[in-house]
């Protein structure tokens, strides 16, 4: 019995009136990375920069529990933005969608710095999550996917490294502004995003076909476009759910561990210094594994890479329950960060490679929404386990088993077959 998914042909063509030259696509990788860094105010790490100052603001009188609930519901509702923005990308193009979404994010961040009521704060955080963590993330990832439909793993690896460097730079800037009033800091962040929006709007272009008689039109990257799966067709393939679920599980784990990592290590007798050293080591290993994943993606199939990374992550969960020395911590960080780096690049790369570019925004949007929802639940699941059992270990063992099963399923899952427009879709 055939393992290939049969769907009707969906011809795709690119307008020949505008040139799309090879060198420009690498500039678009930089654009995508800058756009992803701009999502920081809508992410947990970005909001974490002002959390303590928000809690101490007499205008809100927030407790940690109430602020946690605000963040949870803001994240869950903000995840819905992933769906609409995907359709906008496919219909109106990257340039217009990027400009509108990033501009709205900057305006919301500036506006948030002026609110004085809890309900307006909730609305501002929800919109920041929606336009930042959800919508702009989808736009950023899709930019590279739209410009690189073949051998996308290496560009995505470079994009991941640039993104990591940008987040580190933003975090260092945030640390320098740690003593500023949060409203001043947040307003300045919003204006920086608005300024970057203008610059990116001038640079960004939608990929279109080069002239038929040019040398670029004969390059492998500009050969006849592959057939593209629609969102519904992609959802009917097992691979979509295996990849989306596996990477969402990773998102849930990394959000929970990131928030409670210091507590997890402290429970096993490690100091804050070990915790901060593990953060630095994880960042470096993660960037190296991004590049490794890009190289492996040129030779290995995506289902094998998914299985490998989930196997590694499963083992790291067990390792995390058995830490005795600082060397053990370093070993755990190296394995988990390596797996995470591979999964990150894979999440960015797999959708255009398996399903084509025409409907990439919608497909990427649904996958991003799943990861956002899973990430929102991660801290809650870890906190509940600690509260009910007094330890994180039962959850870590359960997650190790789930990851192992997901790895086996990933290894066995067939990939959808996609061919050029002249031969149809398999």
Short mmCIF file of C-alpha atoms in Angstrom, two decimals:
data_model
loop_
_atom_site.label_atom_id
_atom_site.label_comp_id
_atom_site.label_asym_id
_atom_site.label_seq_id
_atom_site.Cartn_x
_atom_site.Cartn_y
_atom_site.Cartn_z
CA UNK A 1 0.00 0.00 0.00
CA UNK A 2 1.37 3.41 -0.95
CA UNK A 3 2.42 5.73 1.86
CA UNK A 4 2.17 8.81 -0.33
CA UNK A 5 -0.61 11.35 0.18
CA UNK A 6 -2.68 11.97 -2.98
CA UNK A 7 -4.04 15.46 -3.46
CA UNK A 8 -5.26 17.24 -6.56
CA UNK A 9 -2.79 19.47 -8.43
CA UNK A 10 -2.61 23.12 -7.37
CA UNK A 11 -0.59 24.91 -10.05
CA UNK A 12 1.49 27.81 -8.88
CA UNK A 13 3.23 30.39 -10.96
CA UNK A 14 5.19 33.51 -10.17
CA UNK A 15 4.68 36.78 -12.01
CA UNK A 16 7.51 37.37 -14.45
CA UNK A 17 7.17 41.15 -14.40
CA UNK A 18 9.43 41.64 -11.38
CA UNK A 19 12.90 40.20 -10.94
CA UNK A 20 13.89 38.19 -7.89
CA UNK A 21 17.69 38.01 -7.75
CA UNK A 22 19.61 35.44 -5.77
CA UNK A 23 21.66 37.79 -3.61
CA UNK A 24 18.60 39.60 -2.30
CA UNK A 25 17.23 36.51 -0.61
CA UNK A 26 20.13 36.55 1.86
CA UNK A 27 19.27 40.13 2.77
CA UNK A 28 15.76 38.87 3.43
CA UNK A 29 17.20 36.41 5.95
CA UNK A 30 18.54 39.42 7.88
CA UNK A 31 15.16 41.17 7.57
CA UNK A 32 13.43 38.08 8.96
CA UNK A 33 15.85 37.88 11.90
CA UNK A 34 15.33 41.57 12.77
CA UNK A 35 11.56 41.06 12.62
CA UNK A 36 11.81 38.11 15.00
CA UNK A 37 13.90 40.11 17.48
CA UNK A 38 11.18 42.79 17.35
CA UNK A 39 8.73 40.22 18.78
CA UNK A 40 10.59 40.32 22.12
CA UNK A 41 8.09 42.62 23.92
CA UNK A 42 5.40 40.02 23.18
CA UNK A 43 7.42 37.12 24.54
CA UNK A 44 7.81 35.86 28.09
CA UNK A 45 11.49 36.85 28.21
CA UNK A 46 10.66 40.36 27.00
CA UNK A 47 7.80 40.90 29.44
CA UNK A 48 10.03 39.40 32.11
CA UNK A 49 12.27 42.46 31.80
CA UNK A 50 9.53 44.64 33.30
CA UNK A 51 7.64 42.12 35.45
CA UNK A 52 9.00 43.24 38.82
CA UNK A 53 8.50 46.89 37.94
CA UNK A 54 4.91 46.18 36.87
CA UNK A 55 4.22 44.37 40.14
CA UNK A 56 5.53 47.37 42.06
CA UNK A 57 3.47 49.90 40.07
CA UNK A 58 0.81 51.35 42.43
CA UNK A 59 -1.54 51.95 39.48
CA UNK A 60 -2.17 48.20 39.12
CA UNK A 61 -1.68 46.65 42.58
CA UNK A 62 -0.99 43.27 40.99
CA UNK A 63 -0.07 40.07 42.80
CA UNK A 64 2.11 37.44 41.17
CA UNK A 65 -0.89 35.15 40.87
CA UNK A 66 -3.08 37.77 39.18
CA UNK A 67 -0.27 38.79 36.83
CA UNK A 68 0.28 35.13 35.97
CA UNK A 69 -3.38 34.74 35.04
CA UNK A 70 -3.25 37.89 32.91
CA UNK A 71 -0.28 36.47 31.03
CA UNK A 72 -1.88 33.05 30.59
CA UNK A 73 -5.12 34.37 29.09
CA UNK A 74 -3.32 37.01 27.05
CA UNK A 75 -1.13 34.30 25.54
CA UNK A 76 -4.04 31.94 24.81
CA UNK A 77 -6.11 34.67 23.13
CA UNK A 78 -3.07 36.11 21.38
CA UNK A 79 -2.37 32.72 19.80
CA UNK A 80 -5.45 33.19 17.60
CA UNK A 81 -3.59 35.95 15.73
CA UNK A 82 -1.47 33.22 14.11
CA UNK A 83 -4.37 32.10 11.92
CA UNK A 84 -5.40 35.44 10.45
CA UNK A 85 -1.89 36.62 9.70
CA UNK A 86 -1.10 33.48 7.68
CA UNK A 87 -3.96 34.22 5.31
CA UNK A 88 -2.83 37.85 5.01
CA UNK A 89 0.68 36.77 4.05
CA UNK A 90 -0.59 34.45 1.33
CA UNK A 91 -3.05 37.03 -0.02
CA UNK A 92 -1.27 40.38 0.36
CA UNK A 93 2.40 39.40 0.46
CA UNK A 94 5.24 39.67 2.93
CA UNK A 95 6.04 43.37 2.62
CA UNK A 96 2.58 44.74 3.38
CA UNK A 97 1.84 42.21 6.12
CA UNK A 98 5.21 42.77 7.82
CA UNK A 99 4.78 46.54 7.77
CA UNK A 100 1.25 46.47 9.19
CA UNK A 101 1.87 43.83 11.88
CA UNK A 102 5.20 45.24 13.07
CA UNK A 103 3.81 48.78 13.04
CA UNK A 104 0.82 47.73 15.12
CA UNK A 105 3.11 45.94 17.57
CA UNK A 106 5.22 49.07 18.02
CA UNK A 107 2.11 51.20 18.52
CA UNK A 108 0.69 48.77 21.11
CA UNK A 109 3.97 48.71 23.05
CA UNK A 110 4.03 52.52 23.13
CA UNK A 111 0.37 52.55 24.15
CA UNK A 112 0.95 50.00 26.90
CA UNK A 113 3.40 52.40 28.56
CA UNK A 114 0.49 54.81 29.19
CA UNK A 115 -2.18 52.48 30.65
CA UNK A 116 -3.23 52.88 34.28
CA UNK A 117 -5.94 50.21 34.76
CA UNK A 118 -5.65 46.44 35.04
CA UNK A 119 -8.14 45.80 32.23
CA UNK A 120 -6.27 48.07 29.83
CA UNK A 121 -3.03 46.37 30.89
CA UNK A 122 -4.59 42.98 30.08
CA UNK A 123 -5.72 44.27 26.67
CA UNK A 124 -2.27 45.71 25.95
CA UNK A 125 -0.48 42.49 26.93
CA UNK A 126 -2.92 40.42 24.86
CA UNK A 127 -2.34 42.60 21.78
CA UNK A 128 1.41 42.56 22.41
CA UNK A 129 1.32 38.76 22.59
CA UNK A 130 -0.93 38.60 19.53
CA UNK A 131 1.00 40.96 17.27
CA UNK A 132 4.42 39.94 18.65
CA UNK A 133 4.78 36.33 19.77
CA UNK A 134 2.08 35.14 17.37
CA UNK A 135 1.58 37.26 14.24
CA UNK A 136 5.03 38.79 13.72
CA UNK A 137 6.70 35.46 14.49
CA UNK A 138 4.69 33.85 11.68
CA UNK A 139 5.64 36.66 9.29
CA UNK A 140 9.31 36.40 10.21
CA UNK A 141 9.52 32.65 9.76
CA UNK A 142 7.53 32.77 6.52
CA UNK A 143 9.85 35.36 4.95
CA UNK A 144 12.68 32.85 4.71
CA UNK A 145 10.35 30.05 3.66
CA UNK A 146 8.92 32.17 0.83
CA UNK A 147 12.36 33.07 -0.49
CA UNK A 148 13.99 29.63 -0.12
CA UNK A 149 11.83 26.76 -1.26
CA UNK A 150 14.76 24.40 -1.89
CA UNK A 151 17.49 23.48 0.59
CA UNK A 152 15.91 25.79 3.15
CA UNK A 153 17.67 24.25 6.17
CA UNK A 154 20.94 26.20 5.85
CA UNK A 155 19.26 29.62 5.41
CA UNK A 156 17.04 28.84 8.39
CA UNK A 157 20.09 27.89 10.45
CA UNK A 158 21.77 31.21 9.66
CA UNK A 159 18.49 32.98 10.43
CA UNK A 160 18.35 31.19 13.81
CA UNK A 161 21.88 32.28 14.69
CA UNK A 162 21.20 35.91 13.71
CA UNK A 163 17.98 35.79 15.72
CA UNK A 164 19.82 34.45 18.79
CA UNK A 165 22.46 37.16 18.53
CA UNK A 166 19.71 39.77 18.27
CA UNK A 167 17.89 38.46 21.33
CA UNK A 168 21.14 38.46 23.31
CA UNK A 169 21.83 42.06 22.28
CA UNK A 170 18.29 43.07 23.27
CA UNK A 171 18.67 41.33 26.63
CA UNK A 172 21.94 43.18 27.29
CA UNK A 173 20.26 46.47 26.42
CA UNK A 174 17.41 45.58 28.76
CA UNK A 175 19.87 44.91 31.57
CA UNK A 176 21.43 48.36 31.07
CA UNK A 177 17.95 49.89 31.42
CA UNK A 178 16.99 47.81 34.46
CA UNK A 179 16.73 50.86 36.73
CA UNK A 180 14.57 52.93 34.38
CA UNK A 181 10.88 53.42 35.05
CA UNK A 182 9.16 50.63 33.12
CA UNK A 183 6.97 53.12 31.25
CA UNK A 184 9.99 54.99 29.90
CA UNK A 185 11.74 51.75 28.94
CA UNK A 186 8.64 50.27 27.30
CA UNK A 187 7.83 53.47 25.39
CA UNK A 188 11.39 53.61 24.08
CA UNK A 189 11.17 49.96 23.02
CA UNK A 190 7.97 50.69 21.10
CA UNK A 191 9.51 53.63 19.27
CA UNK A 192 12.54 51.53 18.32
CA UNK A 193 10.17 48.94 16.83
CA UNK A 194 8.31 51.66 14.90
CA UNK A 195 11.60 53.02 13.55
CA UNK A 196 12.71 49.52 12.53
CA UNK A 197 9.35 49.04 10.82
CA UNK A 198 10.03 51.96 8.49
CA UNK A 199 13.47 50.63 7.60
CA UNK A 200 12.24 47.06 6.96
CA UNK A 201 9.31 48.35 4.89
CA UNK A 202 11.80 50.02 2.55
CA UNK A 203 14.00 46.92 2.28
CA UNK A 204 11.48 44.07 2.19
CA UNK A 205 10.38 42.62 -1.15
CA UNK A 206 8.11 39.75 -2.12
CA UNK A 207 9.92 37.07 -4.05
CA UNK A 208 9.07 37.06 -7.75
CA UNK A 209 10.49 35.39 -10.80
CA UNK A 210 13.68 36.63 -12.55
CA UNK A 211 13.58 37.43 -16.29
CA UNK A 212 13.27 34.26 -18.37
CA UNK A 213 16.49 34.91 -20.27
CA UNK A 214 18.64 35.71 -17.22
CA UNK A 215 21.31 33.47 -15.74
CA UNK A 216 19.40 33.46 -12.43
CA UNK A 217 16.35 31.90 -14.06
CA UNK A 218 18.49 28.83 -14.78
CA UNK A 219 19.72 28.43 -11.19
CA UNK A 220 18.32 25.53 -9.11
CA UNK A 221 16.58 27.97 -6.74
CA UNK A 222 14.58 29.51 -9.60
CA UNK A 223 13.46 26.41 -11.42
CA UNK A 224 9.69 25.89 -11.95
CA UNK A 225 7.85 26.26 -8.66
CA UNK A 226 6.86 23.20 -6.75
CA UNK A 227 3.22 22.35 -6.29
CA UNK A 228 1.94 23.65 -2.97
CA UNK A 229 -0.36 21.98 -0.48
CA UNK A 230 -3.29 23.98 0.82
CA UNK A 231 -3.76 24.12 4.58
CA UNK A 232 -6.49 21.48 4.48
CA UNK A 233 -4.36 19.19 2.32
CA UNK A 234 -1.40 19.62 4.67
CA UNK A 235 -3.62 18.82 7.65
CA UNK A 236 -4.61 15.53 6.00
CA UNK A 237 -1.00 14.33 6.02
CA UNK A 238 0.24 12.54 9.16
CA UNK A 239 3.56 14.38 8.90
CA UNK A 240 1.95 17.76 9.64
CA UNK A 241 0.54 16.61 12.98
CA UNK A 242 3.65 14.63 13.92
CA UNK A 243 5.98 17.59 13.34
CA UNK A 244 3.61 20.19 14.81
CA UNK A 245 2.86 18.09 17.89
CA UNK A 246 6.46 17.05 18.49
CA UNK A 247 7.78 20.59 18.26
CA UNK A 248 4.87 21.93 20.35
CA UNK A 249 5.76 19.40 23.05
CA UNK A 250 9.29 20.78 22.99
CA UNK A 251 7.85 24.30 23.29
CA UNK A 252 5.86 23.32 26.36
CA UNK A 253 8.93 21.75 27.96
CA UNK A 254 11.30 24.60 27.24
CA UNK A 255 8.85 27.25 28.50
CA UNK A 256 8.30 25.37 31.75
CA UNK A 257 11.95 24.58 32.36
CA UNK A 258 13.06 28.10 31.38
CA UNK A 259 10.76 29.62 33.99
CA UNK A 260 11.59 27.16 36.77
CA UNK A 261 15.12 26.11 35.84
CA UNK A 262 16.69 27.87 38.81
CA UNK A 263 14.22 26.10 41.12
CA UNK A 264 14.83 22.72 39.43
CA UNK A 265 18.57 23.05 39.96
CA UNK A 266 18.19 24.42 43.50
CA UNK A 267 16.13 21.35 44.46
CA UNK A 268 19.21 19.28 43.61
CA UNK A 269 21.60 21.46 45.58
CA UNK A 270 22.98 23.77 42.90
CA UNK A 271 23.62 27.49 43.39
CA UNK A 272 22.49 30.48 41.32
CA UNK A 273 25.97 30.66 39.81
CA UNK A 274 25.51 27.19 38.29
CA UNK A 275 22.12 28.29 36.97
CA UNK A 276 23.52 31.39 35.23
CA UNK A 277 26.48 29.43 33.86
CA UNK A 278 24.03 26.91 32.39
CA UNK A 279 22.14 29.73 30.64
CA UNK A 280 25.33 30.99 29.00
CA UNK A 281 26.40 27.48 27.97
CA UNK A 282 22.95 26.69 26.58
CA UNK A 283 22.93 29.82 24.42
CA UNK A 284 26.30 28.99 22.87
CA UNK A 285 25.49 25.33 22.29
CA UNK A 286 22.11 26.27 20.85
CA UNK A 287 23.65 28.52 18.20
CA UNK A 288 26.19 25.87 17.21
CA UNK A 289 23.45 23.26 16.93
CA UNK A 290 21.46 25.66 14.72
CA UNK A 291 24.31 25.52 12.20
CA UNK A 292 24.66 21.76 12.63
CA UNK A 293 20.95 21.33 11.96
CA UNK A 294 21.27 23.42 8.80
CA UNK A 295 24.06 21.19 7.51
CA UNK A 296 22.26 17.97 8.48
CA UNK A 297 19.08 19.22 6.83
CA UNK A 298 20.83 19.18 3.47
CA UNK A 299 21.49 15.42 3.77
CA UNK A 300 19.05 13.91 6.28
CA UNK A 301 15.30 13.59 5.91
CA UNK A 302 13.20 15.69 8.27
CA UNK A 303 11.53 12.73 9.98
CA UNK A 304 14.94 11.30 10.90
CA UNK A 305 16.09 14.67 12.26
CA UNK A 306 12.89 14.98 14.29
CA UNK A 307 13.37 11.52 15.76
CA UNK A 308 17.03 12.19 16.61
CA UNK A 309 16.28 15.46 18.40
CA UNK A 310 13.32 14.03 20.34
CA UNK A 311 15.40 11.01 21.42
CA UNK A 312 18.09 13.39 22.69
CA UNK A 313 15.53 15.53 24.49
CA UNK A 314 13.96 12.45 26.08
CA UNK A 315 17.32 11.37 27.45
CA UNK A 316 18.00 14.87 28.76
CA UNK A 317 14.77 14.78 30.80
CA UNK A 318 16.00 11.67 32.61
CA UNK A 319 19.45 13.23 33.00
CA UNK A 320 17.86 16.33 34.59
CA UNK A 321 16.56 14.16 37.46
CA UNK A 322 20.02 12.72 38.21
CA UNK A 323 22.32 15.72 38.48
CA UNK A 324 25.10 15.34 41.02
CA UNK A 325 27.94 17.62 39.90
CA UNK A 326 28.44 20.76 37.84
CA UNK A 327 29.75 18.49 35.09
CA UNK A 328 26.42 16.68 35.08
CA UNK A 329 24.65 20.02 34.65
CA UNK A 330 26.94 20.92 31.75
CA UNK A 331 26.29 17.55 30.09
CA UNK A 332 22.55 17.94 30.47
CA UNK A 333 22.66 21.47 29.03
CA UNK A 334 24.75 20.37 26.03
CA UNK A 335 22.36 17.54 25.13
CA UNK A 336 19.15 19.49 25.68
CA UNK A 337 20.40 22.65 23.94
CA UNK A 338 21.64 20.61 20.98
CA UNK A 339 18.24 18.95 20.64
CA UNK A 340 16.53 22.31 21.00
CA UNK A 341 18.71 23.91 18.35
CA UNK A 342 17.87 21.17 15.86
CA UNK A 343 14.13 21.38 16.63
CA UNK A 344 14.17 25.17 16.27
CA UNK A 345 15.70 25.07 12.80
CA UNK A 346 13.41 22.21 11.84
CA UNK A 347 10.31 24.16 12.87
CA UNK A 348 11.40 27.00 10.62
CA UNK A 349 12.40 24.74 7.71
CA UNK A 350 10.00 21.83 7.48
CA UNK A 351 6.84 23.57 6.26
CA UNK A 352 8.10 25.12 2.99
CA UNK A 353 10.19 22.04 2.27
CA UNK A 354 7.28 19.61 2.64
CA UNK A 355 4.31 21.72 1.56
CA UNK A 356 5.55 24.41 -0.84
CA UNK A 357 5.32 28.22 -0.66
CA UNK A 358 1.93 29.26 -2.02
CA UNK A 359 -0.07 28.58 1.16
CA UNK A 360 2.88 28.71 3.54
CA UNK A 361 1.47 31.55 5.65
CA UNK A 362 -1.65 29.59 6.60
CA UNK A 363 0.27 26.37 7.27
CA UNK A 364 2.96 28.16 9.29
CA UNK A 365 0.28 30.08 11.18
CA UNK A 366 -1.50 26.95 12.41
CA UNK A 367 1.78 25.34 13.45
CA UNK A 368 2.84 28.51 15.28
CA UNK A 369 -0.50 28.69 17.09
CA UNK A 370 -0.01 25.14 18.37
CA UNK A 371 3.44 25.98 19.73
CA UNK A 372 2.19 29.19 21.37
CA UNK A 373 -0.64 27.36 23.13
CA UNK A 374 1.70 24.60 24.29
CA UNK A 375 4.24 27.15 25.53
CA UNK A 376 1.53 28.93 27.50
CA UNK A 377 0.64 25.69 29.29
CA UNK A 378 4.24 24.73 30.10
CA UNK A 379 4.76 26.88 33.22
CA UNK A 380 1.32 25.93 34.53
CA UNK A 381 2.01 22.19 34.17
CA UNK A 382 5.42 22.45 35.88
CA UNK A 383 4.01 24.58 38.70
CA UNK A 384 1.12 22.17 39.32
CA UNK A 385 3.47 19.19 39.45
CA UNK A 386 5.66 20.93 42.02
CA UNK A 387 2.63 21.93 44.09
CA UNK A 388 1.00 18.50 44.07
CA UNK A 389 4.08 16.28 44.47
CA UNK A 390 6.72 18.56 45.95
CA UNK A 391 9.06 17.72 43.04
CA UNK A 392 9.43 18.22 39.30
CA UNK A 393 10.69 14.66 38.78
CA UNK A 394 7.36 12.87 38.14
CA UNK A 395 6.60 15.29 35.30
CA UNK A 396 10.12 14.96 33.87
CA UNK A 397 9.77 11.15 33.75
CA UNK A 398 6.38 11.46 32.06
CA UNK A 399 7.74 13.92 29.52
CA UNK A 400 10.70 11.63 28.80
CA UNK A 401 8.28 8.81 27.97
CA UNK A 402 6.14 11.08 25.76
CA UNK A 403 9.20 12.34 23.90
CA UNK A 404 10.45 8.80 23.34
CA UNK A 405 7.10 7.76 21.87
CA UNK A 406 7.01 10.88 19.69
CA UNK A 407 10.51 10.10 18.43
CA UNK A 408 9.51 6.58 17.40
CA UNK A 409 6.40 7.89 15.64
CA UNK A 410 8.47 10.56 13.91
CA UNK A 411 10.96 8.00 12.63
CA UNK A 412 8.17 5.88 11.14
CA UNK A 413 6.07 8.69 9.68
CA UNK A 414 6.26 9.00 5.86
CA UNK A 415 6.89 12.43 4.39
CA UNK A 416 4.47 13.91 1.84
CA UNK A 417 5.74 13.81 -1.73
CA UNK A 418 5.79 17.05 -3.69
CA UNK A 419 6.85 17.50 -7.29
CA UNK A 420 7.29 20.32 -9.79
CA UNK A 421 4.24 21.94 -11.38
CA UNK A 422 4.82 20.07 -14.63
CA UNK A 423 4.30 16.68 -13.01
CA UNK A 424 1.70 17.36 -10.33
CA UNK A 425 1.59 16.57 -6.64
CA UNK A 426 1.98 13.06 -5.30
#
